[in-house]
Amino acid sequence: MKTLAIYGGSRKNGNSEQLTKELLKGTSYSSIHLSDYHIKPIVDQRHDSNGFDAVDDDYSLVLEQVRAHELLVFTTPLYWYGMSGLMKNFVDHWSQSFRDTSINFKMEMATKRAFVVIVGDDEPQKKALPLVQQFQYIFDFMNMPLVGYLIGKGRKPGDIQNDLKTLENAATWRERLLEQV
């Protein structure tokens, strides 16, 4: 199974990325940092007769990588009880992809599976659940199954290493994912 970790944090090797690396340790996977790409907000033109105007940014480069993988690991810090702005801009662009006649975006995404990794500081095991639900609704709309999720606790760089229960859960999920390969 070709796996892609999509890092939505603005800090390289941040806690959410570290937790994802723990989850995928010993497996073969690719990764992208959304912070390495310039993905602009889209202008909502869903109701315009001409559809969306193309946005001059790097979204298509990221989409190429997404399309080439089967398991997508959406990784984001918990920012104000939601996904990072980088991740949100990426997901918002999916509206534009629906109207791209060169691909059947929704059908392609339905062939993929998703996993979510979130790290936050303010009671994340409770307060990140609405974000998991948001991802679930997004994936349900895409007919893309959510395989699972991890929520860790961390604030300062490296704090996730002190969340032993979540690291143990990451190892359990890694075994489950390897069974599906």
Short mmCIF file of N, CA and C in Angstrom, two decimals:
data_model
loop_
_atom_site.label_atom_id
_atom_site.label_comp_id
_atom_site.label_asym_id
_atom_site.label_seq_id
_atom_site.Cartn_x
_atom_site.Cartn_y
_atom_site.Cartn_z
N MET A 1 0.86 -1.18 0.00
CA MET A 1 0.00 0.00 0.00
C MET A 1 0.90 1.23 0.00
N LYS A 2 0.72 2.08 -0.97
CA LYS A 2 1.50 3.31 -1.06
C LYS A 2 0.92 4.35 -0.12
N THR A 3 1.75 4.79 0.82
CA THR A 3 1.30 5.70 1.88
C THR A 3 1.94 7.06 1.71
N LEU A 4 1.13 8.10 1.93
CA LEU A 4 1.61 9.48 1.88
C LEU A 4 1.24 10.18 3.18
N ALA A 5 2.23 10.69 3.88
CA ALA A 5 2.00 11.53 5.06
C ALA A 5 1.94 12.97 4.58
N ILE A 6 0.84 13.64 4.87
CA ILE A 6 0.64 15.03 4.49
C ILE A 6 0.76 15.88 5.75
N TYR A 7 1.91 16.54 5.90
CA TYR A 7 2.17 17.32 7.10
C TYR A 7 1.60 18.72 6.95
N GLY A 8 0.67 19.06 7.84
CA GLY A 8 0.01 20.36 7.78
C GLY A 8 0.55 21.38 8.76
N GLY A 9 1.56 21.03 9.53
CA GLY A 9 2.13 21.97 10.49
C GLY A 9 3.10 22.93 9.83
N SER A 10 3.27 24.09 10.44
CA SER A 10 4.21 25.07 9.89
C SER A 10 5.63 24.87 10.45
N ARG A 11 5.76 24.04 11.48
CA ARG A 11 7.07 23.77 12.08
C ARG A 11 7.54 22.39 11.64
N LYS A 12 8.65 22.33 10.95
CA LYS A 12 9.21 21.05 10.53
C LYS A 12 9.59 20.25 11.77
N ASN A 13 9.32 18.95 11.70
CA ASN A 13 9.59 18.01 12.77
C ASN A 13 8.87 18.39 14.07
N GLY A 14 7.71 19.03 13.93
CA GLY A 14 6.90 19.35 15.09
C GLY A 14 6.30 18.10 15.71
N ASN A 15 5.56 18.27 16.76
CA ASN A 15 5.01 17.13 17.49
C ASN A 15 4.09 16.27 16.64
N SER A 16 3.25 16.88 15.81
CA SER A 16 2.35 16.08 14.97
C SER A 16 3.14 15.27 13.94
N GLU A 17 4.18 15.88 13.39
CA GLU A 17 5.03 15.14 12.45
C GLU A 17 5.77 14.00 13.15
N GLN A 18 6.28 14.27 14.36
CA GLN A 18 6.97 13.23 15.11
C GLN A 18 6.05 12.05 15.42
N LEU A 19 4.79 12.35 15.76
CA LEU A 19 3.84 11.28 16.05
C LEU A 19 3.55 10.47 14.77
N THR A 20 3.44 11.15 13.65
CA THR A 20 3.21 10.45 12.38
C THR A 20 4.40 9.55 12.04
N LYS A 21 5.61 10.05 12.27
CA LYS A 21 6.80 9.23 12.01
C LYS A 21 6.81 8.00 12.92
N GLU A 22 6.34 8.16 14.15
CA GLU A 22 6.23 7.02 15.06
C GLU A 22 5.20 6.02 14.54
N LEU A 23 4.07 6.53 14.06
CA LEU A 23 3.03 5.68 13.50
C LEU A 23 3.55 4.87 12.31
N LEU A 24 4.33 5.51 11.46
CA LEU A 24 4.77 4.89 10.20
C LEU A 24 6.17 4.28 10.28
N LYS A 25 6.77 4.29 11.46
CA LYS A 25 8.13 3.77 11.64
C LYS A 25 8.23 2.34 11.11
N GLY A 26 9.26 2.09 10.31
CA GLY A 26 9.48 0.76 9.78
C GLY A 26 8.66 0.43 8.55
N THR A 27 7.83 1.36 8.10
CA THR A 27 7.05 1.14 6.89
C THR A 27 7.63 2.01 5.77
N SER A 28 7.27 1.69 4.58
CA SER A 28 7.68 2.50 3.43
C SER A 28 6.60 3.53 3.16
N TYR A 29 6.97 4.81 3.17
CA TYR A 29 6.00 5.86 2.91
C TYR A 29 6.70 7.08 2.34
N SER A 30 5.91 7.92 1.69
CA SER A 30 6.37 9.21 1.20
C SER A 30 5.77 10.28 2.09
N SER A 31 6.31 11.48 2.01
CA SER A 31 5.75 12.56 2.81
C SER A 31 5.90 13.89 2.08
N ILE A 32 4.99 14.78 2.40
CA ILE A 32 5.07 16.15 1.89
C ILE A 32 4.75 17.10 3.05
N HIS A 33 5.40 18.22 3.03
CA HIS A 33 5.11 19.30 3.98
C HIS A 33 4.35 20.37 3.22
N LEU A 34 3.11 20.59 3.61
CA LEU A 34 2.33 21.63 2.92
C LEU A 34 3.01 22.99 3.04
N SER A 35 3.83 23.18 4.06
CA SER A 35 4.54 24.46 4.23
C SER A 35 5.59 24.68 3.14
N ASP A 36 5.95 23.63 2.42
CA ASP A 36 6.91 23.77 1.31
C ASP A 36 6.24 24.23 0.02
N TYR A 37 4.92 24.30 0.04
CA TYR A 37 4.15 24.65 -1.16
C TYR A 37 3.36 25.93 -0.90
N HIS A 38 3.15 26.66 -1.96
CA HIS A 38 2.35 27.88 -1.87
C HIS A 38 0.95 27.53 -2.37
N ILE A 39 0.04 27.32 -1.42
CA ILE A 39 -1.34 26.99 -1.77
C ILE A 39 -2.21 28.15 -1.29
N LYS A 40 -2.72 28.89 -2.26
CA LYS A 40 -3.53 30.08 -1.95
C LYS A 40 -4.95 29.68 -1.58
N PRO A 41 -5.65 30.53 -0.84
CA PRO A 41 -7.08 30.30 -0.63
C PRO A 41 -7.81 30.40 -1.98
N ILE A 42 -8.86 29.61 -2.12
CA ILE A 42 -9.63 29.70 -3.36
C ILE A 42 -10.72 30.75 -3.19
N VAL A 43 -11.20 31.23 -4.31
CA VAL A 43 -12.34 32.13 -4.33
C VAL A 43 -13.56 31.26 -4.62
N ASP A 44 -14.57 31.37 -3.80
CA ASP A 44 -15.76 30.54 -3.96
C ASP A 44 -16.53 30.96 -5.21
N GLN A 45 -16.44 30.12 -6.23
CA GLN A 45 -17.15 30.37 -7.49
C GLN A 45 -18.04 29.19 -7.84
N ARG A 46 -18.48 28.46 -6.81
CA ARG A 46 -19.31 27.27 -7.06
C ARG A 46 -20.57 27.58 -7.84
N HIS A 47 -21.09 28.79 -7.68
CA HIS A 47 -22.37 29.11 -8.30
C HIS A 47 -22.23 29.97 -9.56
N ASP A 48 -21.00 30.21 -9.98
CA ASP A 48 -20.76 30.93 -11.23
C ASP A 48 -20.95 29.96 -12.39
N SER A 49 -21.51 30.44 -13.46
CA SER A 49 -21.76 29.55 -14.60
C SER A 49 -20.47 29.01 -15.22
N ASN A 50 -19.39 29.74 -15.08
CA ASN A 50 -18.12 29.29 -15.65
C ASN A 50 -17.31 28.43 -14.69
N GLY A 51 -17.79 28.23 -13.47
CA GLY A 51 -17.05 27.42 -12.51
C GLY A 51 -15.89 28.20 -11.90
N PHE A 52 -14.89 27.48 -11.47
CA PHE A 52 -13.74 28.08 -10.79
C PHE A 52 -12.70 28.57 -11.78
N ASP A 53 -12.14 29.74 -11.46
CA ASP A 53 -10.95 30.19 -12.18
C ASP A 53 -9.77 29.44 -11.61
N ALA A 54 -8.84 29.05 -12.45
CA ALA A 54 -7.64 28.37 -11.98
C ALA A 54 -6.89 29.30 -11.02
N VAL A 55 -6.35 28.70 -9.96
CA VAL A 55 -5.57 29.46 -8.99
C VAL A 55 -4.10 29.17 -9.29
N ASP A 56 -3.32 30.22 -9.43
CA ASP A 56 -1.90 30.08 -9.75
C ASP A 56 -1.12 29.82 -8.46
N ASP A 57 -1.03 28.52 -8.12
CA ASP A 57 -0.28 28.15 -6.93
C ASP A 57 0.25 26.72 -7.11
N ASP A 58 0.68 26.09 -6.02
CA ASP A 58 1.31 24.77 -6.10
C ASP A 58 0.37 23.61 -5.80
N TYR A 59 -0.91 23.87 -5.71
CA TYR A 59 -1.87 22.82 -5.36
C TYR A 59 -1.75 21.61 -6.30
N SER A 60 -1.62 21.84 -7.58
CA SER A 60 -1.57 20.72 -8.53
C SER A 60 -0.37 19.81 -8.26
N LEU A 61 0.73 20.37 -7.77
CA LEU A 61 1.89 19.55 -7.43
C LEU A 61 1.59 18.62 -6.26
N VAL A 62 0.88 19.14 -5.27
CA VAL A 62 0.49 18.32 -4.13
C VAL A 62 -0.54 17.27 -4.56
N LEU A 63 -1.50 17.69 -5.37
CA LEU A 63 -2.54 16.77 -5.82
C LEU A 63 -1.95 15.59 -6.60
N GLU A 64 -0.93 15.83 -7.40
CA GLU A 64 -0.28 14.74 -8.13
C GLU A 64 0.22 13.67 -7.17
N GLN A 65 0.83 14.12 -6.07
CA GLN A 65 1.35 13.16 -5.09
C GLN A 65 0.22 12.43 -4.38
N VAL A 66 -0.84 13.14 -4.04
CA VAL A 66 -1.99 12.51 -3.40
C VAL A 66 -2.58 11.44 -4.31
N ARG A 67 -2.73 11.76 -5.57
CA ARG A 67 -3.34 10.83 -6.52
C ARG A 67 -2.53 9.56 -6.70
N ALA A 68 -1.23 9.61 -6.41
CA ALA A 68 -0.34 8.47 -6.60
C ALA A 68 -0.28 7.53 -5.39
N HIS A 69 -1.04 7.82 -4.34
CA HIS A 69 -0.97 7.03 -3.11
C HIS A 69 -2.34 6.47 -2.73
N GLU A 70 -2.31 5.44 -1.89
CA GLU A 70 -3.55 4.75 -1.50
C GLU A 70 -3.99 5.09 -0.08
N LEU A 71 -3.03 5.25 0.83
CA LEU A 71 -3.33 5.62 2.21
C LEU A 71 -2.78 7.03 2.44
N LEU A 72 -3.67 7.93 2.85
CA LEU A 72 -3.29 9.32 3.09
C LEU A 72 -3.35 9.57 4.59
N VAL A 73 -2.22 10.01 5.17
CA VAL A 73 -2.16 10.31 6.59
C VAL A 73 -2.17 11.83 6.74
N PHE A 74 -3.31 12.36 7.14
CA PHE A 74 -3.49 13.80 7.31
C PHE A 74 -2.98 14.17 8.71
N THR A 75 -1.93 14.96 8.74
CA THR A 75 -1.25 15.29 9.99
C THR A 75 -1.34 16.78 10.25
N THR A 76 -1.89 17.15 11.41
CA THR A 76 -2.03 18.57 11.71
C THR A 76 -1.93 18.82 13.21
N PRO A 77 -1.30 19.92 13.57
CA PRO A 77 -1.44 20.34 14.97
C PRO A 77 -2.87 20.83 15.19
N LEU A 78 -3.31 20.83 16.42
CA LEU A 78 -4.62 21.35 16.78
C LEU A 78 -4.47 22.86 16.98
N TYR A 79 -4.92 23.63 15.98
CA TYR A 79 -4.82 25.09 16.03
C TYR A 79 -6.19 25.66 16.31
N TRP A 80 -6.36 26.28 17.44
CA TRP A 80 -7.64 26.86 17.81
C TRP A 80 -8.77 25.87 17.60
N TYR A 81 -8.50 24.62 17.97
CA TYR A 81 -9.48 23.54 17.98
C TYR A 81 -9.91 23.13 16.57
N GLY A 82 -9.06 23.39 15.61
CA GLY A 82 -9.31 22.97 14.25
C GLY A 82 -8.00 22.59 13.56
N MET A 83 -8.10 22.28 12.27
CA MET A 83 -6.90 21.95 11.50
C MET A 83 -6.12 23.21 11.20
N SER A 84 -4.86 23.04 10.88
CA SER A 84 -4.00 24.18 10.54
C SER A 84 -4.53 24.87 9.28
N GLY A 85 -4.18 26.13 9.11
CA GLY A 85 -4.56 26.88 7.92
C GLY A 85 -3.99 26.24 6.66
N LEU A 86 -2.78 25.70 6.76
CA LEU A 86 -2.17 25.03 5.60
C LEU A 86 -3.02 23.85 5.15
N MET A 87 -3.47 23.06 6.12
CA MET A 87 -4.29 21.90 5.79
C MET A 87 -5.66 22.34 5.25
N LYS A 88 -6.21 23.38 5.86
CA LYS A 88 -7.53 23.87 5.43
C LYS A 88 -7.49 24.38 4.00
N ASN A 89 -6.46 25.16 3.64
CA ASN A 89 -6.34 25.62 2.25
C ASN A 89 -6.25 24.44 1.29
N PHE A 90 -5.50 23.42 1.68
CA PHE A 90 -5.36 22.23 0.84
C PHE A 90 -6.73 21.57 0.62
N VAL A 91 -7.45 21.34 1.71
CA VAL A 91 -8.75 20.68 1.59
C VAL A 91 -9.75 21.56 0.84
N ASP A 92 -9.72 22.86 1.09
CA ASP A 92 -10.62 23.76 0.37
C ASP A 92 -10.45 23.67 -1.14
N HIS A 93 -9.25 23.41 -1.60
CA HIS A 93 -9.00 23.29 -3.04
C HIS A 93 -9.72 22.09 -3.65
N TRP A 94 -10.14 21.16 -2.82
CA TRP A 94 -10.86 20.01 -3.37
C TRP A 94 -12.12 20.46 -4.10
N SER A 95 -12.72 21.56 -3.66
CA SER A 95 -13.90 22.09 -4.36
C SER A 95 -13.57 22.42 -5.80
N GLN A 96 -12.38 22.92 -6.03
CA GLN A 96 -11.94 23.23 -7.39
C GLN A 96 -11.69 21.94 -8.16
N SER A 97 -11.12 20.94 -7.50
CA SER A 97 -10.83 19.67 -8.17
C SER A 97 -12.09 18.96 -8.64
N PHE A 98 -13.21 19.15 -7.93
CA PHE A 98 -14.47 18.56 -8.36
C PHE A 98 -14.87 19.04 -9.74
N ARG A 99 -14.47 20.24 -10.10
CA ARG A 99 -14.89 20.82 -11.36
C ARG A 99 -13.84 20.67 -12.46
N ASP A 100 -12.76 19.96 -12.14
CA ASP A 100 -11.71 19.71 -13.12
C ASP A 100 -12.14 18.51 -13.97
N THR A 101 -12.48 18.76 -15.21
CA THR A 101 -13.00 17.70 -16.08
C THR A 101 -11.92 16.73 -16.55
N SER A 102 -10.65 17.03 -16.31
CA SER A 102 -9.58 16.12 -16.73
C SER A 102 -9.41 14.94 -15.77
N ILE A 103 -10.04 15.02 -14.59
CA ILE A 103 -9.97 13.92 -13.62
C ILE A 103 -11.37 13.72 -13.03
N ASN A 104 -11.60 12.53 -12.51
CA ASN A 104 -12.81 12.27 -11.74
C ASN A 104 -12.36 12.23 -10.27
N PHE A 105 -12.22 13.42 -9.71
CA PHE A 105 -11.60 13.58 -8.39
C PHE A 105 -12.31 12.78 -7.31
N LYS A 106 -13.60 12.89 -7.22
CA LYS A 106 -14.32 12.20 -6.15
C LYS A 106 -14.19 10.69 -6.29
N MET A 107 -14.28 10.18 -7.50
CA MET A 107 -14.13 8.75 -7.72
C MET A 107 -12.72 8.28 -7.34
N GLU A 108 -11.72 9.06 -7.71
CA GLU A 108 -10.34 8.71 -7.36
C GLU A 108 -10.13 8.70 -5.85
N MET A 109 -10.66 9.71 -5.18
CA MET A 109 -10.47 9.80 -3.73
C MET A 109 -11.20 8.66 -3.02
N ALA A 110 -12.27 8.16 -3.60
CA ALA A 110 -13.01 7.05 -3.00
C ALA A 110 -12.20 5.75 -3.02
N THR A 111 -11.14 5.69 -3.82
CA THR A 111 -10.29 4.49 -3.86
C THR A 111 -9.20 4.54 -2.79
N LYS A 112 -9.12 5.64 -2.06
CA LYS A 112 -8.09 5.83 -1.05
C LYS A 112 -8.65 5.61 0.34
N ARG A 113 -7.74 5.50 1.30
CA ARG A 113 -8.12 5.41 2.70
C ARG A 113 -7.40 6.53 3.43
N ALA A 114 -7.97 6.94 4.54
CA ALA A 114 -7.42 8.07 5.29
C ALA A 114 -7.13 7.69 6.73
N PHE A 115 -6.13 8.36 7.29
CA PHE A 115 -5.79 8.26 8.70
C PHE A 115 -5.49 9.69 9.14
N VAL A 116 -5.84 10.04 10.38
CA VAL A 116 -5.64 11.39 10.87
C VAL A 116 -4.76 11.36 12.11
N VAL A 117 -3.79 12.28 12.15
CA VAL A 117 -2.92 12.46 13.31
C VAL A 117 -3.03 13.91 13.75
N ILE A 118 -3.35 14.11 15.03
CA ILE A 118 -3.52 15.45 15.59
C ILE A 118 -2.75 15.53 16.91
N VAL A 119 -2.04 16.63 17.11
CA VAL A 119 -1.39 16.88 18.40
C VAL A 119 -1.76 18.28 18.86
N GLY A 120 -2.19 18.36 20.11
CA GLY A 120 -2.54 19.65 20.71
C GLY A 120 -2.17 19.66 22.18
N ASP A 121 -2.40 20.80 22.82
CA ASP A 121 -1.97 20.95 24.21
C ASP A 121 -3.12 21.04 25.20
N ASP A 122 -4.23 21.63 24.83
CA ASP A 122 -5.32 21.92 25.74
C ASP A 122 -6.34 20.77 25.73
N GLU A 123 -6.12 19.76 26.56
CA GLU A 123 -7.00 18.59 26.64
C GLU A 123 -7.31 18.01 25.25
N PRO A 124 -6.29 17.67 24.50
CA PRO A 124 -6.52 17.27 23.11
C PRO A 124 -7.36 16.01 22.96
N GLN A 125 -7.29 15.08 23.91
CA GLN A 125 -8.09 13.85 23.78
C GLN A 125 -9.58 14.16 23.74
N LYS A 126 -9.98 15.26 24.30
CA LYS A 126 -11.38 15.68 24.28
C LYS A 126 -11.61 16.76 23.22
N LYS A 127 -10.75 17.77 23.20
CA LYS A 127 -11.00 18.95 22.37
C LYS A 127 -10.63 18.78 20.90
N ALA A 128 -9.92 17.71 20.57
CA ALA A 128 -9.62 17.44 19.15
C ALA A 128 -10.68 16.57 18.50
N LEU A 129 -11.60 16.03 19.30
CA LEU A 129 -12.63 15.16 18.72
C LEU A 129 -13.51 15.85 17.68
N PRO A 130 -13.88 17.14 17.86
CA PRO A 130 -14.64 17.80 16.78
C PRO A 130 -13.85 17.87 15.47
N LEU A 131 -12.53 17.98 15.56
CA LEU A 131 -11.72 17.99 14.34
C LEU A 131 -11.72 16.61 13.69
N VAL A 132 -11.63 15.56 14.50
CA VAL A 132 -11.73 14.21 13.94
C VAL A 132 -13.07 14.06 13.23
N GLN A 133 -14.12 14.58 13.85
CA GLN A 133 -15.45 14.51 13.25
C GLN A 133 -15.50 15.30 11.93
N GLN A 134 -14.85 16.47 11.91
CA GLN A 134 -14.81 17.25 10.67
C GLN A 134 -14.13 16.44 9.57
N PHE A 135 -12.98 15.85 9.88
CA PHE A 135 -12.31 15.00 8.89
C PHE A 135 -13.24 13.86 8.47
N GLN A 136 -13.93 13.25 9.43
CA GLN A 136 -14.84 12.14 9.11
C GLN A 136 -15.91 12.57 8.12
N TYR A 137 -16.49 13.75 8.34
CA TYR A 137 -17.51 14.26 7.41
C TYR A 137 -16.91 14.51 6.03
N ILE A 138 -15.71 15.06 5.99
CA ILE A 138 -15.03 15.29 4.71
C ILE A 138 -14.84 13.96 3.98
N PHE A 139 -14.31 12.97 4.69
CA PHE A 139 -14.03 11.67 4.08
C PHE A 139 -15.33 10.95 3.70
N ASP A 140 -16.37 11.09 4.53
CA ASP A 140 -17.66 10.50 4.17
C ASP A 140 -18.17 11.08 2.86
N PHE A 141 -18.05 12.38 2.71
CA PHE A 141 -18.49 13.03 1.47
C PHE A 141 -17.71 12.49 0.27
N MET A 142 -16.44 12.16 0.51
CA MET A 142 -15.59 11.66 -0.57
C MET A 142 -15.71 10.14 -0.76
N ASN A 143 -16.52 9.48 0.10
CA ASN A 143 -16.61 8.02 0.11
C ASN A 143 -15.25 7.37 0.35
N MET A 144 -14.45 8.02 1.18
CA MET A 144 -13.10 7.57 1.50
C MET A 144 -13.09 7.15 2.97
N PRO A 145 -12.86 5.89 3.25
CA PRO A 145 -12.94 5.45 4.64
C PRO A 145 -11.84 6.05 5.52
N LEU A 146 -12.23 6.43 6.73
CA LEU A 146 -11.28 6.85 7.76
C LEU A 146 -10.89 5.58 8.51
N VAL A 147 -9.64 5.17 8.34
CA VAL A 147 -9.14 3.93 8.95
C VAL A 147 -9.00 4.10 10.46
N GLY A 148 -8.53 5.28 10.87
CA GLY A 148 -8.34 5.53 12.29
C GLY A 148 -7.72 6.89 12.52
N TYR A 149 -7.46 7.18 13.80
CA TYR A 149 -6.85 8.45 14.14
C TYR A 149 -6.06 8.32 15.43
N LEU A 150 -5.11 9.21 15.59
CA LEU A 150 -4.32 9.34 16.81
C LEU A 150 -4.40 10.78 17.28
N ILE A 151 -4.60 10.96 18.56
CA ILE A 151 -4.58 12.30 19.15
C ILE A 151 -3.52 12.29 20.24
N GLY A 152 -2.54 13.17 20.12
CA GLY A 152 -1.48 13.25 21.10
C GLY A 152 -1.44 14.58 21.81
N LYS A 153 -0.68 14.62 22.90
CA LYS A 153 -0.55 15.84 23.70
C LYS A 153 0.87 16.37 23.56
N GLY A 154 0.97 17.64 23.21
CA GLY A 154 2.27 18.28 23.11
C GLY A 154 2.11 19.76 22.83
N ARG A 155 3.02 20.52 23.37
CA ARG A 155 3.01 21.97 23.13
C ARG A 155 4.35 22.41 22.58
N LYS A 156 5.38 22.26 23.38
CA LYS A 156 6.72 22.65 22.95
C LYS A 156 7.34 21.54 22.10
N PRO A 157 8.31 21.91 21.26
CA PRO A 157 8.95 20.88 20.43
C PRO A 157 9.42 19.69 21.26
N GLY A 158 9.05 18.50 20.79
CA GLY A 158 9.47 17.27 21.42
C GLY A 158 8.56 16.76 22.53
N ASP A 159 7.57 17.56 22.93
CA ASP A 159 6.67 17.15 24.02
C ASP A 159 5.95 15.83 23.74
N ILE A 160 5.70 15.51 22.49
CA ILE A 160 4.96 14.29 22.16
C ILE A 160 5.71 13.06 22.66
N GLN A 161 7.02 13.17 22.81
CA GLN A 161 7.80 12.03 23.29
C GLN A 161 7.46 11.67 24.73
N ASN A 162 6.83 12.59 25.46
CA ASN A 162 6.41 12.33 26.84
C ASN A 162 5.01 11.75 26.93
N ASP A 163 4.29 11.69 25.82
CA ASP A 163 2.94 11.14 25.79
C ASP A 163 3.03 9.65 25.49
N LEU A 164 3.41 8.90 26.50
CA LEU A 164 3.71 7.48 26.31
C LEU A 164 2.50 6.66 25.87
N LYS A 165 1.33 7.02 26.37
CA LYS A 165 0.12 6.28 25.97
C LYS A 165 -0.15 6.44 24.48
N THR A 166 -0.01 7.66 23.96
CA THR A 166 -0.24 7.88 22.53
C THR A 166 0.84 7.21 21.69
N LEU A 167 2.07 7.21 22.15
CA LEU A 167 3.14 6.51 21.42
C LEU A 167 2.86 5.01 21.38
N GLU A 168 2.33 4.48 22.47
CA GLU A 168 1.93 3.07 22.50
C GLU A 168 0.78 2.82 21.52
N ASN A 169 -0.18 3.74 21.48
CA ASN A 169 -1.29 3.63 20.51
C ASN A 169 -0.78 3.68 19.08
N ALA A 170 0.23 4.51 18.84
CA ALA A 170 0.82 4.59 17.49
C ALA A 170 1.39 3.24 17.08
N ALA A 171 2.06 2.57 18.00
CA ALA A 171 2.62 1.25 17.69
C ALA A 171 1.51 0.24 17.39
N THR A 172 0.42 0.31 18.14
CA THR A 172 -0.72 -0.57 17.89
C THR A 172 -1.33 -0.31 16.51
N TRP A 173 -1.51 0.96 16.18
CA TRP A 173 -2.06 1.31 14.85
C TRP A 173 -1.10 0.89 13.75
N ARG A 174 0.21 1.04 13.97
CA ARG A 174 1.20 0.63 12.96
C ARG A 174 1.02 -0.85 12.63
N GLU A 175 0.85 -1.68 13.67
CA GLU A 175 0.65 -3.11 13.45
C GLU A 175 -0.63 -3.36 12.64
N ARG A 176 -1.69 -2.65 12.97
CA ARG A 176 -2.96 -2.81 12.23
C ARG A 176 -2.79 -2.42 10.77
N LEU A 177 -2.08 -1.32 10.54
CA LEU A 177 -1.86 -0.87 9.16
C LEU A 177 -1.00 -1.86 8.39
N LEU A 178 0.02 -2.42 9.04
CA LEU A 178 0.88 -3.39 8.38
C LEU A 178 0.12 -4.66 8.01
N GLU A 179 -0.85 -5.02 8.82
CA GLU A 179 -1.67 -6.21 8.52
C GLU A 179 -2.48 -6.02 7.25
N GLN A 180 -2.76 -4.76 6.92
CA GLN A 180 -3.60 -4.47 5.75
C GLN A 180 -2.81 -4.33 4.47
N VAL A 181 -1.50 -4.40 4.57
CA VAL A 181 -0.66 -4.23 3.38
C VAL A 181 -0.69 -5.47 2.53
#
